[in-house]
Amino acid sequence: PVRLEKTFPPNDFLVYTDFFATPNLEAFEKANSTEAQHFVLCIFVVMHSPRDETITLADGAETTIRVNSCTHWAVLGPTDGYGKKNDHVFHPTALHPIINYH
């Protein structure tokens, strides 16, 4: 018998997020722009729809494994400037539509 490690219930999902960045927006032609602008970039990874799948190993034996579907979201938002990331406002605002989607 195969012992399956259960990840989470079928109707639940996990959201991973620990990546925020404040990239620079710089013009190619410096004469057109004297100062770089910035924005907030937040990455969310969502694991959902856990299920058991049967796979065939290299030796021909079959086994059952636990798999999940995965979606990723890159959300862009405004910021006041470099280092002023707006994380405390932006994170929950970006997270709500992702939760509603799943």
mmCIF file of C-alpha atoms in Angstrom:
data_model
loop_
_atom_site.group_PDB
_atom_site.id
_atom_site.type_symbol
_atom_site.label_atom_id
_atom_site.label_comp_id
_atom_site.label_asym_id
_atom_site.label_seq_id
_atom_site.Cartn_x
_atom_site.Cartn_y
_atom_site.Cartn_z
ATOM 1 C CA PRO A 1 0.000 0.000 0.000
ATOM 2 C CA VAL A 2 1.109 3.548 -0.787
ATOM 3 C CA ARG A 3 0.962 6.111 2.010
ATOM 4 C CA LEU A 4 -0.238 9.431 0.636
ATOM 5 C CA GLU A 5 0.670 12.662 2.341
ATOM 6 C CA LYS A 6 -2.404 14.843 2.124
ATOM 7 C CA THR A 7 -1.668 18.446 1.301
ATOM 8 C CA PHE A 8 -4.929 20.221 2.083
ATOM 9 C CA PRO A 9 -8.665 19.568 1.565
ATOM 10 C CA PRO A 10 -9.984 19.612 -2.042
ATOM 11 C CA ASN A 11 -11.969 22.844 -1.603
ATOM 12 C CA ASP A 12 -9.107 24.792 -0.009
ATOM 13 C CA PHE A 13 -6.108 26.447 -1.583
ATOM 14 C CA LEU A 14 -2.742 27.838 -0.472
ATOM 15 C CA VAL A 15 -1.428 31.269 -1.412
ATOM 16 C CA TYR A 16 2.309 31.878 -1.281
ATOM 17 C CA THR A 17 3.616 35.394 -1.511
ATOM 18 C CA ASP A 18 6.878 36.745 -0.256
ATOM 19 C CA PHE A 19 8.157 38.645 -3.228
ATOM 20 C CA PHE A 20 7.734 42.380 -3.571
ATOM 21 C CA ALA A 21 9.872 44.582 -5.739
ATOM 22 C CA THR A 22 9.996 48.234 -6.705
ATOM 23 C CA PRO A 23 11.393 48.280 -10.246
ATOM 24 C CA ASN A 24 12.644 51.441 -11.929
ATOM 25 C CA LEU A 25 10.864 52.749 -15.011
ATOM 26 C CA GLU A 26 13.571 54.514 -16.995
ATOM 27 C CA ALA A 27 13.281 55.996 -20.469
ATOM 28 C CA PHE A 28 15.631 54.849 -23.223
ATOM 29 C CA GLU A 29 15.992 58.477 -24.278
ATOM 30 C CA LYS A 30 17.127 60.362 -21.183
ATOM 31 C CA ALA A 31 16.245 63.705 -22.800
ATOM 32 C CA ASN A 32 12.574 62.682 -22.592
ATOM 33 C CA SER A 33 12.631 61.903 -18.884
ATOM 34 C CA THR A 34 14.753 63.434 -16.174
ATOM 35 C CA GLU A 35 13.742 61.120 -13.330
ATOM 36 C CA ALA A 36 12.943 57.401 -13.110
ATOM 37 C CA GLN A 37 9.490 56.417 -11.944
ATOM 38 C CA HIS A 38 8.671 53.309 -9.909
ATOM 39 C CA PHE A 39 5.930 50.761 -9.365
ATOM 40 C CA VAL A 40 5.202 47.878 -7.004
ATOM 41 C CA LEU A 41 5.423 44.316 -8.314
ATOM 42 C CA CYS A 42 3.911 41.527 -6.215
ATOM 43 C CA ILE A 43 4.080 37.831 -7.104
ATOM 44 C CA PHE A 44 1.464 35.374 -5.784
ATOM 45 C CA VAL A 45 1.625 31.595 -6.291
ATOM 46 C CA VAL A 46 -1.595 29.668 -5.617
ATOM 47 C CA MET A 47 -1.761 25.890 -5.142
ATOM 48 C CA HIS A 48 -5.269 24.518 -5.625
ATOM 49 C CA SER A 49 -7.296 21.471 -6.658
ATOM 50 C CA PRO A 50 -5.331 18.781 -4.780
ATOM 51 C CA ARG A 51 -5.923 15.291 -6.089
ATOM 52 C CA ASP A 52 -4.429 11.808 -6.258
ATOM 53 C CA GLU A 53 -2.948 10.726 -9.608
ATOM 54 C CA THR A 54 -1.685 7.327 -10.677
ATOM 55 C CA ILE A 55 1.672 7.374 -12.465
ATOM 56 C CA THR A 56 3.799 4.690 -14.070
ATOM 57 C CA LEU A 57 7.387 4.468 -12.841
ATOM 58 C CA ALA A 58 10.401 3.681 -15.040
ATOM 59 C CA ASP A 59 10.264 0.009 -13.993
ATOM 60 C CA GLY A 60 6.617 -0.248 -15.118
ATOM 61 C CA ALA A 61 5.145 -0.235 -11.609
ATOM 62 C CA GLU A 62 2.252 2.085 -10.886
ATOM 63 C CA THR A 63 1.998 4.282 -7.832
ATOM 64 C CA THR A 64 -0.319 7.013 -6.624
ATOM 65 C CA ILE A 65 0.970 10.492 -5.826
ATOM 66 C CA ARG A 66 -0.625 13.677 -4.555
ATOM 67 C CA VAL A 67 -0.568 16.586 -7.022
ATOM 68 C CA ASN A 68 -1.940 20.138 -7.071
ATOM 69 C CA SER A 69 -2.750 22.619 -9.789
ATOM 70 C CA CYS A 70 -0.866 25.891 -9.594
ATOM 71 C CA THR A 71 -1.504 29.418 -10.840
ATOM 72 C CA HIS A 72 0.735 32.443 -10.526
ATOM 73 C CA TRP A 73 -0.157 36.094 -10.489
ATOM 74 C CA ALA A 74 2.056 39.106 -11.138
ATOM 75 C CA VAL A 75 0.256 42.220 -9.908
ATOM 76 C CA LEU A 76 1.503 45.741 -10.626
ATOM 77 C CA GLY A 77 0.554 48.816 -8.641
ATOM 78 C CA PRO A 78 1.503 52.420 -7.936
ATOM 79 C CA THR A 79 4.050 53.634 -5.432
ATOM 80 C CA ASP A 80 5.166 57.052 -4.203
ATOM 81 C CA GLY A 81 8.810 56.401 -4.995
ATOM 82 C CA TYR A 82 11.658 53.964 -4.634
ATOM 83 C CA GLY A 83 11.625 52.323 -1.203
ATOM 84 C CA LYS A 84 8.038 53.468 -0.489
ATOM 85 C CA LYS A 85 6.535 50.198 -1.543
ATOM 86 C CA ASN A 86 2.941 50.609 -0.337
ATOM 87 C CA ASP A 87 3.044 46.947 0.789
ATOM 88 C CA HIS A 88 0.653 47.438 3.692
ATOM 89 C CA VAL A 89 -2.084 48.684 1.324
ATOM 90 C CA PHE A 90 -1.209 46.912 -1.883
ATOM 91 C CA HIS A 91 -0.883 43.333 -0.620
ATOM 92 C CA PRO A 92 -4.452 42.844 0.712
ATOM 93 C CA THR A 93 -5.916 44.828 -2.192
ATOM 94 C CA ALA A 94 -4.214 42.525 -4.699
ATOM 95 C CA LEU A 95 -5.012 39.374 -2.704
ATOM 96 C CA HIS A 96 -8.812 39.783 -2.566
ATOM 97 C CA PRO A 97 -9.448 39.265 -6.324
ATOM 98 C CA ILE A 98 -7.173 36.206 -6.291
ATOM 99 C CA ILE A 99 -9.160 34.683 -3.423
ATOM 100 C CA ASN A 100 -12.443 35.460 -5.208
ATOM 101 C CA TYR A 101 -11.126 33.849 -8.407
ATOM 102 C CA HIS A 102 -10.367 30.586 -6.655
#
